[in-house]
Amino acid sequence: MPAHARSAFGDRLGALASLLVGKYRLSKRLVKHALSDMLGVELCVGSVINLEEEMADALASAVLQATQYVQAADTVHADETGWVEGREDGRGKRAWLWRVASARVALFHIAASRGGKVARALLGEDFTGFLVTDRWSGYAWYDAGLRKVCWAHLTRDFQGFIDRGGRGGRLGKKLMRQRNLFFTWYHLVRDATLTRQEFEKRMPEVEREVGRLLRRAAARAEKKTAGMAWEILQWEKCLWTFVDVPGLEPTNNFGERCLRHAVIYRKTFFGTQGPQGSRFVERILTAVTSLKLQQRGVLTFLTDTLHAHCRGLPTPSLLPIADTPQLANAA
Protein backbone atom coordinates (compact mmCIF):
# COMPACT_ATOMS: atom_id res chain seq x y z
CA MET A 1 0.00 0.00 0.00
CA PRO A 2 1.45 3.42 -0.93
CA ALA A 3 2.34 5.71 1.99
CA HIS A 4 -0.28 8.34 1.10
CA ALA A 5 -3.07 5.73 1.32
CA ARG A 6 -2.24 4.60 4.86
CA SER A 7 -3.86 7.60 6.55
CA ALA A 8 -7.41 7.36 7.78
CA PHE A 9 -8.12 10.83 6.35
CA GLY A 10 -8.07 12.13 2.79
CA ASP A 11 -6.34 15.25 1.51
CA ARG A 12 -9.47 17.41 1.45
CA LEU A 13 -10.49 16.45 4.98
CA GLY A 14 -6.99 17.27 6.26
CA ALA A 15 -7.10 20.60 4.42
CA LEU A 16 -10.56 21.37 5.80
CA ALA A 17 -9.41 20.73 9.38
CA SER A 18 -6.51 23.17 8.96
CA LEU A 19 -8.78 25.70 7.24
CA LEU A 20 -11.25 25.67 10.15
CA VAL A 21 -8.39 26.46 12.53
CA GLY A 22 -6.31 28.85 10.44
CA LYS A 23 -9.03 30.87 8.71
CA TYR A 24 -12.16 30.44 10.80
CA ARG A 25 -10.31 30.35 14.14
CA LEU A 26 -12.08 27.30 15.57
CA SER A 27 -10.50 25.46 18.49
CA LYS A 28 -9.38 21.88 17.95
CA ARG A 29 -12.38 20.60 19.89
CA LEU A 30 -14.76 22.73 17.82
CA VAL A 31 -13.11 21.42 14.64
CA LYS A 32 -13.81 17.90 15.89
CA HIS A 33 -17.48 18.74 16.44
CA ALA A 34 -17.79 20.68 13.16
CA LEU A 35 -16.49 17.77 11.09
CA SER A 36 -18.86 15.44 12.92
CA ASP A 37 -21.88 17.71 12.43
CA MET A 38 -21.20 18.69 8.81
CA LEU A 39 -19.60 15.57 7.35
CA GLY A 40 -20.41 12.80 9.80
CA VAL A 41 -16.67 12.21 10.32
CA GLU A 42 -15.76 11.18 13.84
CA LEU A 43 -12.22 11.88 14.97
CA CYS A 44 -10.48 12.77 18.23
CA VAL A 45 -8.74 16.02 19.18
CA GLY A 46 -5.38 14.30 18.82
CA SER A 47 -6.17 13.57 15.18
CA VAL A 48 -6.81 17.28 14.58
CA ILE A 49 -3.36 18.02 16.01
CA ASN A 50 -1.79 15.37 13.78
CA LEU A 51 -3.48 16.88 10.73
CA GLU A 52 -2.12 20.31 11.69
CA GLU A 53 1.41 18.92 11.94
CA GLU A 54 1.07 17.29 8.55
CA MET A 55 -0.16 20.56 7.03
CA ALA A 56 2.72 22.49 8.61
CA ASP A 57 5.19 20.11 6.95
CA ALA A 58 3.36 20.34 3.63
CA LEU A 59 3.47 24.17 3.65
CA ALA A 60 7.20 24.41 4.42
CA SER A 61 8.33 24.68 0.80
CA ALA A 62 5.69 27.25 -0.16
CA VAL A 63 6.51 29.40 2.87
CA LEU A 64 10.24 29.30 2.06
CA GLN A 65 9.49 30.50 -1.45
CA ALA A 66 7.22 33.23 -0.03
CA THR A 67 10.06 34.35 2.25
CA GLN A 68 12.40 34.79 -0.70
CA TYR A 69 9.69 36.68 -2.59
CA VAL A 70 9.12 39.17 0.25
CA GLN A 71 12.86 39.70 0.70
CA ALA A 72 13.08 40.73 -2.97
CA ALA A 73 10.06 43.08 -2.86
CA ASP A 74 10.33 46.80 -3.58
CA THR A 75 8.16 47.74 -0.57
CA VAL A 76 7.55 45.77 2.63
CA HIS A 77 5.25 46.58 5.56
CA ALA A 78 6.54 45.21 8.87
CA ASP A 79 4.97 44.93 12.32
CA GLU A 80 4.94 42.69 15.38
CA THR A 81 2.52 41.87 18.18
CA GLY A 82 2.68 40.00 21.45
CA TRP A 83 2.30 36.22 21.55
CA VAL A 84 2.48 33.36 24.08
CA GLU A 85 4.43 30.16 23.41
CA GLY A 86 4.30 27.53 26.15
CA ARG A 87 4.48 28.23 29.87
CA GLU A 88 7.21 29.29 32.26
CA ASP A 89 6.87 29.41 36.07
CA GLY A 90 3.17 28.72 35.75
CA ARG A 91 2.54 31.62 33.36
CA GLY A 92 2.44 32.00 29.60
CA LYS A 93 5.91 32.48 28.15
CA ARG A 94 6.21 35.74 26.25
CA ALA A 95 6.92 35.58 22.52
CA TRP A 96 6.28 37.80 19.48
CA LEU A 97 4.40 37.28 16.25
CA TRP A 98 6.18 39.11 13.42
CA ARG A 99 4.64 39.96 10.06
CA VAL A 100 6.37 41.27 6.95
CA ALA A 101 4.19 41.79 3.89
CA SER A 102 4.52 42.88 0.30
CA ALA A 103 1.46 43.81 -1.74
CA ARG A 104 0.54 40.16 -2.49
CA VAL A 105 2.42 38.00 0.01
CA ALA A 106 2.37 38.20 3.83
CA LEU A 107 4.90 36.24 5.89
CA PHE A 108 4.40 35.43 9.59
CA HIS A 109 6.98 34.24 12.12
CA ILE A 110 6.80 33.54 15.86
CA ALA A 111 9.98 34.30 17.82
CA ALA A 112 11.00 34.62 21.45
CA SER A 113 12.52 38.05 20.79
CA ARG A 114 11.30 41.44 19.62
CA GLY A 115 14.84 42.52 18.75
CA GLY A 116 16.24 43.72 15.47
CA LYS A 117 17.94 40.37 14.76
CA VAL A 118 14.54 38.83 14.04
CA ALA A 119 13.63 41.62 11.61
CA ARG A 120 17.01 41.24 9.89
CA ALA A 121 16.49 37.49 9.49
CA LEU A 122 12.98 37.92 8.09
CA LEU A 123 13.93 40.64 5.62
CA GLY A 124 17.32 39.20 4.75
CA GLU A 125 20.70 40.90 4.82
CA ASP A 126 20.37 41.87 1.15
CA PHE A 127 16.98 43.59 1.46
CA THR A 128 17.07 46.99 -0.28
CA GLY A 129 13.39 47.88 -0.61
CA PHE A 130 11.37 50.52 1.20
CA LEU A 131 10.39 49.46 4.72
CA VAL A 132 7.15 50.81 6.25
CA THR A 133 7.01 50.47 10.06
CA ASP A 134 6.15 52.18 13.31
CA ARG A 135 8.94 53.74 15.39
CA TRP A 136 9.95 50.50 17.16
CA SER A 137 13.72 50.37 17.69
CA GLY A 138 13.89 46.85 16.26
CA TYR A 139 13.98 48.45 12.81
CA ALA A 140 16.58 51.11 13.66
CA TRP A 141 19.33 49.12 11.92
CA TYR A 142 17.76 49.79 8.52
CA ASP A 143 18.78 52.69 6.28
CA ALA A 144 16.67 55.70 7.32
CA GLY A 145 16.52 56.87 3.71
CA LEU A 146 14.62 53.69 2.78
CA ARG A 147 12.39 53.55 5.83
CA LYS A 148 8.90 55.05 6.17
CA VAL A 149 7.42 55.75 9.61
CA CYS A 150 3.64 55.34 9.87
CA TRP A 151 1.61 58.56 10.08
CA ALA A 152 -1.35 56.78 11.70
CA HIS A 153 0.85 56.29 14.78
CA LEU A 154 1.98 59.91 14.59
CA THR A 155 -1.64 61.04 14.44
CA ARG A 156 -2.30 59.27 17.74
CA ASP A 157 0.81 60.88 19.23
CA PHE A 158 -0.32 64.37 18.19
CA GLN A 159 -3.74 63.67 19.67
CA GLY A 160 -1.92 62.72 22.87
CA PHE A 161 -0.25 66.15 22.84
CA ILE A 162 -3.68 67.76 22.56
CA ASP A 163 -5.26 65.61 25.27
CA ARG A 164 -2.51 66.42 27.78
CA GLY A 165 -3.14 70.13 27.24
CA GLY A 166 -0.86 73.00 28.20
CA ARG A 167 1.76 74.38 25.85
CA GLY A 168 2.22 70.95 24.27
CA GLY A 169 -1.50 70.76 23.61
CA ARG A 170 -1.45 74.01 21.65
CA LEU A 171 1.48 72.79 19.58
CA GLY A 172 -0.34 69.48 19.09
CA LYS A 173 -3.30 71.28 17.52
CA LYS A 174 -0.96 73.03 15.08
CA LEU A 175 0.73 69.75 14.22
CA MET A 176 -2.64 68.13 13.65
CA ARG A 177 -3.64 70.94 11.28
CA GLN A 178 -0.52 70.31 9.20
CA ARG A 179 -1.25 66.60 9.23
CA ASN A 180 -4.85 67.15 8.06
CA LEU A 181 -3.67 69.54 5.35
CA PHE A 182 -1.25 67.18 3.64
CA PHE A 183 -3.57 64.18 4.03
CA THR A 184 -6.23 66.17 2.17
CA TRP A 185 -3.72 66.76 -0.63
CA TYR A 186 -2.63 63.12 -0.60
CA HIS A 187 -6.23 61.93 -1.00
CA LEU A 188 -6.69 64.35 -3.90
CA VAL A 189 -3.65 62.81 -5.60
CA ARG A 190 -5.04 59.33 -4.98
CA ASP A 191 -8.37 60.39 -6.53
CA ALA A 192 -6.55 61.97 -9.51
CA THR A 193 -7.88 65.46 -8.78
CA LEU A 194 -4.41 66.81 -7.88
CA THR A 195 -1.25 66.06 -9.82
CA ARG A 196 1.66 64.32 -8.14
CA GLN A 197 3.95 67.16 -9.23
CA GLU A 198 1.76 69.77 -7.51
CA PHE A 199 1.64 67.64 -4.34
CA GLU A 200 5.44 67.40 -4.22
CA LYS A 201 5.69 71.14 -4.81
CA ARG A 202 3.41 71.93 -1.82
CA MET A 203 4.93 69.50 0.69
CA PRO A 204 8.29 71.15 1.58
CA GLU A 205 6.51 73.94 3.45
CA VAL A 206 4.54 71.40 5.49
CA GLU A 207 7.71 69.43 6.23
CA ARG A 208 9.47 72.55 7.52
CA GLU A 209 6.51 73.57 9.67
CA VAL A 210 6.14 70.11 11.23
CA GLY A 211 9.86 70.06 12.02
CA ARG A 212 9.68 73.53 13.57
CA LEU A 213 6.68 72.65 15.75
CA LEU A 214 8.26 69.41 16.94
CA ARG A 215 11.43 71.24 17.95
CA ARG A 216 9.41 73.80 19.87
CA ALA A 217 7.56 70.99 21.63
CA ALA A 218 10.81 69.21 22.49
CA ALA A 219 12.25 72.41 23.96
CA ARG A 220 9.24 74.03 25.65
CA ALA A 221 6.39 71.56 26.16
CA GLU A 222 5.61 69.59 29.30
CA LYS A 223 7.93 66.66 30.13
CA LYS A 224 5.98 63.78 28.58
CA THR A 225 5.06 65.72 25.45
CA ALA A 226 8.60 67.02 25.07
CA GLY A 227 10.00 63.50 25.34
CA MET A 228 7.64 62.23 22.67
CA ALA A 229 8.48 65.14 20.36
CA TRP A 230 12.19 64.47 20.81
CA GLU A 231 11.67 60.78 19.97
CA ILE A 232 9.75 61.62 16.79
CA LEU A 233 12.53 63.99 15.72
CA GLN A 234 15.00 61.08 15.82
CA TRP A 235 13.10 59.66 12.83
CA GLU A 236 12.38 62.94 11.06
CA LYS A 237 14.03 61.75 7.86
CA CYS A 238 11.66 58.76 7.77
CA LEU A 239 8.49 60.86 8.05
CA TRP A 240 8.48 62.11 4.49
CA THR A 241 9.74 59.20 2.37
CA PHE A 242 6.29 58.80 0.79
CA VAL A 243 6.54 62.33 -0.69
CA ASP A 244 9.45 61.37 -2.95
CA VAL A 245 8.30 57.82 -3.77
CA PRO A 246 5.07 57.50 -5.79
CA GLY A 247 2.94 54.60 -4.63
CA LEU A 248 4.36 54.57 -1.10
CA GLU A 249 1.58 55.15 1.45
CA PRO A 250 1.99 57.56 4.41
CA THR A 251 0.61 54.96 6.83
CA ASN A 252 1.17 51.30 7.68
CA ASN A 253 -2.57 50.61 7.49
CA PHE A 254 -2.07 47.91 4.87
CA GLY A 255 0.25 46.06 7.24
CA GLU A 256 -2.14 46.51 10.14
CA ARG A 257 -4.95 44.96 8.10
CA CYS A 258 -2.73 41.97 7.29
CA LEU A 259 -2.04 41.52 11.01
CA ARG A 260 -5.63 41.88 12.25
CA HIS A 261 -6.64 38.27 11.60
CA ALA A 262 -3.59 37.03 13.52
CA VAL A 263 -4.38 39.30 16.48
CA ILE A 264 -7.92 37.93 16.72
CA TYR A 265 -6.47 34.41 16.43
CA ARG A 266 -4.21 35.14 19.41
CA LYS A 267 -7.09 36.44 21.49
CA THR A 268 -9.06 33.28 20.70
CA PHE A 269 -6.34 30.68 21.30
CA PHE A 270 -4.10 32.49 23.83
CA GLY A 271 -0.98 31.55 21.88
CA THR A 272 0.59 28.12 21.26
CA GLN A 273 1.90 25.34 23.48
CA GLY A 274 5.32 25.04 21.89
CA PRO A 275 7.50 25.44 18.76
CA GLN A 276 5.63 22.74 16.84
CA GLY A 277 2.30 24.52 17.27
CA SER A 278 3.95 27.83 16.41
CA ARG A 279 5.23 26.46 13.08
CA PHE A 280 1.70 25.46 12.10
CA VAL A 281 0.27 28.85 13.12
CA GLU A 282 2.85 30.95 11.29
CA ARG A 283 2.62 28.83 8.14
CA ILE A 284 -1.18 28.62 8.00
CA LEU A 285 -1.44 32.37 8.66
CA THR A 286 1.08 32.99 5.87
CA ALA A 287 -1.01 30.87 3.50
CA VAL A 288 -4.43 32.23 4.49
CA THR A 289 -3.36 35.91 4.42
CA SER A 290 -1.35 35.67 1.18
CA LEU A 291 -4.14 33.84 -0.64
CA LYS A 292 -6.63 36.46 0.55
CA LEU A 293 -4.42 39.22 -0.86
CA GLN A 294 -4.33 37.34 -4.17
CA GLN A 295 -8.07 36.45 -4.11
CA ARG A 296 -7.30 32.74 -4.42
CA GLY A 297 -9.24 29.87 -2.86
CA VAL A 298 -7.71 28.65 0.39
CA LEU A 299 -9.32 25.20 0.62
CA THR A 300 -8.29 24.23 -2.91
CA PHE A 301 -4.74 25.40 -2.29
CA LEU A 302 -4.42 23.51 1.00
CA THR A 303 -5.92 20.35 -0.53
CA ASP A 304 -3.53 20.47 -3.49
CA THR A 305 -0.60 21.17 -1.14
CA LEU A 306 -1.39 18.19 1.06
CA HIS A 307 -2.00 15.96 -1.97
CA ALA A 308 1.38 16.84 -3.50
CA HIS A 309 3.26 16.59 -0.21
CA CYS A 310 1.93 13.12 0.61
CA ARG A 311 3.01 11.85 -2.82
CA GLY A 312 6.44 13.49 -2.89
CA LEU A 313 5.47 15.92 -5.64
CA PRO A 314 6.28 19.67 -5.91
CA THR A 315 3.76 21.62 -3.82
CA PRO A 316 1.77 24.63 -5.13
CA SER A 317 3.26 28.10 -4.80
CA LEU A 318 2.04 30.94 -2.59
CA LEU A 319 3.41 33.50 -5.03
CA PRO A 320 1.10 35.56 -7.23
CA ILE A 321 0.16 33.55 -10.31
CA ALA A 322 1.83 35.96 -12.75
CA ASP A 323 5.13 35.73 -10.84
CA THR A 324 5.22 31.98 -10.27
CA PRO A 325 6.62 30.76 -13.64
CA GLN A 326 9.47 33.29 -13.66
CA LEU A 327 10.59 32.50 -10.12
CA ALA A 328 10.14 28.77 -10.63
CA ASN A 329 12.37 28.85 -13.72
CA ALA A 330 14.98 30.89 -11.85
CA ALA A 331 14.98 28.29 -9.07
XYZ file of C-alpha atoms in Angstrom:
331
model
C 0.000 0.000 0.000
C 1.450 3.421 -0.934
C 2.335 5.709 1.990
C -0.276 8.344 1.105
C -3.068 5.732 1.321
C -2.242 4.605 4.858
C -3.858 7.600 6.545
C -7.413 7.360 7.776
C -8.117 10.830 6.354
C -8.070 12.130 2.795
C -6.340 15.246 1.513
C -9.468 17.408 1.451
C -10.486 16.448 4.975
C -6.993 17.270 6.257
C -7.097 20.602 4.420
C -10.560 21.372 5.800
C -9.413 20.732 9.380
C -6.506 23.173 8.958
C -8.783 25.703 7.239
C -11.251 25.674 10.147
C -8.393 26.455 12.532
C -6.308 28.851 10.435
C -9.027 30.874 8.707
C -12.162 30.443 10.802
C -10.312 30.347 14.142
C -12.083 27.297 15.574
C -10.504 25.462 18.492
C -9.382 21.884 17.949
C -12.379 20.599 19.894
C -14.760 22.735 17.816
C -13.113 21.417 14.639
C -13.809 17.904 15.892
C -17.484 18.744 16.444
C -17.786 20.684 13.160
C -16.486 17.767 11.091
C -18.859 15.441 12.918
C -21.884 17.711 12.434
C -21.202 18.689 8.805
C -19.599 15.567 7.355
C -20.407 12.802 9.796
C -16.674 12.213 10.322
C -15.756 11.177 13.841
C -12.215 11.876 14.975
C -10.478 12.765 18.229
C -8.744 16.022 19.179
C -5.378 14.298 18.822
C -6.167 13.574 15.182
C -6.808 17.276 14.581
C -3.362 18.023 16.014
C -1.794 15.368 13.780
C -3.483 16.878 10.732
C -2.122 20.308 11.693
C 1.408 18.922 11.942
C 1.068 17.295 8.546
C -0.157 20.559 7.033
C 2.721 22.493 8.605
C 5.193 20.112 6.952
C 3.357 20.344 3.632
C 3.466 24.170 3.649
C 7.198 24.413 4.422
C 8.328 24.680 0.801
C 5.694 27.255 -0.165
C 6.514 29.405 2.873
C 10.241 29.297 2.062
C 9.490 30.500 -1.453
C 7.217 33.229 -0.034
C 10.061 34.355 2.255
C 12.398 34.787 -0.696
C 9.694 36.678 -2.590
C 9.119 39.169 0.252
C 12.864 39.696 0.695
C 13.081 40.726 -2.970
C 10.058 43.082 -2.860
C 10.330 46.801 -3.576
C 8.161 47.739 -0.566
C 7.545 45.772 2.628
C 5.250 46.582 5.564
C 6.542 45.208 8.874
C 4.974 44.926 12.321
C 4.940 42.693 15.377
C 2.523 41.872 18.184
C 2.683 40.003 21.453
C 2.298 36.219 21.555
C 2.475 33.365 24.080
C 4.433 30.164 23.413
C 4.300 27.532 26.149
C 4.477 28.226 29.873
C 7.210 29.295 32.262
C 6.873 29.410 36.068
C 3.165 28.722 35.749
C 2.539 31.620 33.356
C 2.437 31.999 29.605
C 5.913 32.479 28.154
C 6.211 35.744 26.248
C 6.916 35.585 22.523
C 6.283 37.797 19.485
C 4.403 37.278 16.253
C 6.185 39.108 13.417
C 4.644 39.957 10.065
C 6.374 41.273 6.946
C 4.190 41.788 3.894
C 4.516 42.877 0.297
C 1.464 43.814 -1.741
C 0.543 40.158 -2.487
C 2.423 37.997 0.009
C 2.374 38.196 3.827
C 4.904 36.244 5.886
C 4.400 35.427 9.590
C 6.976 34.240 12.115
C 6.800 33.538 15.860
C 9.984 34.299 17.820
C 10.999 34.620 21.451
C 12.524 38.053 20.791
C 11.297 41.444 19.623
C 14.838 42.517 18.754
C 16.236 43.717 15.475
C 17.940 40.373 14.765
C 14.540 38.830 14.039
C 13.634 41.618 11.608
C 17.012 41.235 9.890
C 16.491 37.494 9.493
C 12.978 37.921 8.093
C 13.929 40.640 5.621
C 17.324 39.203 4.747
C 20.700 40.895 4.825
C 20.368 41.872 1.146
C 16.984 43.592 1.461
C 17.073 46.991 -0.275
C 13.388 47.879 -0.607
C 11.367 50.521 1.197
C 10.388 49.462 4.722
C 7.153 50.810 6.249
C 7.007 50.472 10.059
C 6.150 52.181 13.305
C 8.945 53.740 15.388
C 9.954 50.504 17.159
C 13.723 50.367 17.691
C 13.886 46.848 16.259
C 13.983 48.446 12.806
C 16.578 51.108 13.660
C 19.331 49.124 11.921
C 17.755 49.787 8.517
C 18.776 52.692 6.284
C 16.665 55.703 7.324
C 16.517 56.867 3.709
C 14.624 53.690 2.776
C 12.393 53.553 5.830
C 8.905 55.048 6.166
C 7.422 55.746 9.612
C 3.640 55.342 9.869
C 1.612 58.563 10.080
C -1.345 56.779 11.704
C 0.847 56.286 14.781
C 1.985 59.914 14.593
C -1.640 61.042 14.438
C -2.304 59.267 17.742
C 0.814 60.881 19.232
C -0.318 64.367 18.188
C -3.741 63.673 19.667
C -1.920 62.720 22.869
C -0.249 66.153 22.840
C -3.680 67.761 22.562
C -5.263 65.612 25.270
C -2.510 66.424 27.784
C -3.138 70.128 27.239
C -0.863 72.998 28.195
C 1.763 74.381 25.849
C 2.222 70.948 24.273
C -1.497 70.764 23.605
C -1.449 74.012 21.652
C 1.481 72.788 19.581
C -0.338 69.484 19.087
C -3.295 71.281 17.518
C -0.961 73.035 15.080
C 0.733 69.754 14.221
C -2.642 68.134 13.646
C -3.641 70.943 11.276
C -0.524 70.311 9.197
C -1.253 66.602 9.229
C -4.848 67.149 8.058
C -3.666 69.535 5.353
C -1.250 67.185 3.641
C -3.565 64.179 4.033
C -6.227 66.170 2.166
C -3.720 66.763 -0.634
C -2.632 63.117 -0.599
C -6.232 61.925 -1.000
C -6.692 64.347 -3.899
C -3.651 62.813 -5.604
C -5.037 59.328 -4.979
C -8.368 60.391 -6.528
C -6.547 61.965 -9.513
C -7.879 65.463 -8.780
C -4.410 66.809 -7.880
C -1.250 66.055 -9.819
C 1.661 64.318 -8.143
C 3.946 67.163 -9.228
C 1.757 69.770 -7.509
C 1.641 67.643 -4.340
C 5.438 67.397 -4.215
C 5.691 71.143 -4.806
C 3.414 71.934 -1.818
C 4.928 69.500 0.686
C 8.289 71.153 1.584
C 6.510 73.942 3.452
C 4.540 71.398 5.490
C 7.709 69.427 6.231
C 9.474 72.551 7.521
C 6.513 73.573 9.674
C 6.136 70.114 11.234
C 9.861 70.059 12.024
C 9.685 73.526 13.572
C 6.677 72.645 15.747
C 8.262 69.409 16.944
C 11.433 71.240 17.946
C 9.413 73.801 19.874
C 7.560 70.987 21.625
C 10.808 69.205 22.486
C 12.245 72.415 23.963
C 9.237 74.034 25.648
C 6.394 71.563 26.160
C 5.612 69.587 29.304
C 7.933 66.663 30.125
C 5.982 63.776 28.580
C 5.055 65.716 25.451
C 8.604 67.019 25.071
C 9.999 63.502 25.337
C 7.639 62.225 22.665
C 8.477 65.135 20.356
C 12.187 64.467 20.810
C 11.673 60.783 19.968
C 9.754 61.625 16.788
C 12.527 63.985 15.723
C 14.998 61.081 15.816
C 13.104 59.656 12.831
C 12.380 62.944 11.059
C 14.027 61.747 7.858
C 11.656 58.759 7.772
C 8.485 60.857 8.052
C 8.483 62.105 4.486
C 9.743 59.197 2.367
C 6.294 58.804 0.789
C 6.542 62.329 -0.690
C 9.448 61.373 -2.946
C 8.300 57.817 -3.770
C 5.068 57.504 -5.795
C 2.936 54.596 -4.629
C 4.358 54.569 -1.098
C 1.580 55.154 1.452
C 1.992 57.558 4.406
C 0.607 54.963 6.833
C 1.173 51.304 7.680
C -2.569 50.609 7.491
C -2.066 47.908 4.874
C 0.254 46.061 7.236
C -2.144 46.507 10.143
C -4.948 44.958 8.102
C -2.731 41.966 7.292
C -2.038 41.516 11.010
C -5.629 41.884 12.252
C -6.640 38.270 11.595
C -3.587 37.028 13.520
C -4.377 39.300 16.482
C -7.924 37.928 16.717
C -6.470 34.412 16.432
C -4.206 35.138 19.407
C -7.093 36.441 21.491
C -9.060 33.277 20.703
C -6.339 30.681 21.298
C -4.104 32.490 23.834
C -0.983 31.549 21.879
C 0.586 28.124 21.259
C 1.896 25.344 23.484
C 5.318 25.038 21.886
C 7.502 25.436 18.757
C 5.631 22.738 16.844
C 2.303 24.521 17.265
C 3.951 27.834 16.408
C 5.231 26.459 13.084
C 1.698 25.462 12.100
C 0.270 28.846 13.123
C 2.850 30.951 11.290
C 2.616 28.833 8.135
C -1.177 28.617 8.004
C -1.439 32.375 8.662
C 1.075 32.992 5.872
C -1.007 30.868 3.502
C -4.426 32.234 4.493
C -3.359 35.906 4.415
C -1.351 35.672 1.179
C -4.142 33.843 -0.642
C -6.632 36.457 0.550
C -4.422 39.218 -0.860
C -4.329 37.339 -4.170
C -8.068 36.449 -4.105
C -7.298 32.740 -4.417
C -9.236 29.873 -2.856
C -7.712 28.647 0.389
C -9.323 25.196 0.616
C -8.291 24.227 -2.907
C -4.742 25.398 -2.288
C -4.425 23.512 1.003
C -5.924 20.354 -0.533
C -3.526 20.471 -3.487
C -0.604 21.165 -1.143
C -1.392 18.192 1.062
C -2.003 15.961 -1.967
C 1.380 16.841 -3.501
C 3.257 16.586 -0.210
C 1.926 13.122 0.606
C 3.012 11.854 -2.818
C 6.439 13.486 -2.885
C 5.467 15.924 -5.644
C 6.275 19.674 -5.907
C 3.759 21.616 -3.824
C 1.768 24.626 -5.126
C 3.264 28.103 -4.796
C 2.042 30.944 -2.589
C 3.408 33.496 -5.032
C 1.103 35.563 -7.234
C 0.158 33.551 -10.306
C 1.832 35.956 -12.748
C 5.132 35.734 -10.838
C 5.225 31.979 -10.269
C 6.621 30.765 -13.642
C 9.468 33.290 -13.662
C 10.594 32.499 -10.123
C 10.139 28.768 -10.625
C 12.372 28.850 -13.718
C 14.982 30.886 -11.852
C 14.980 28.291 -9.065
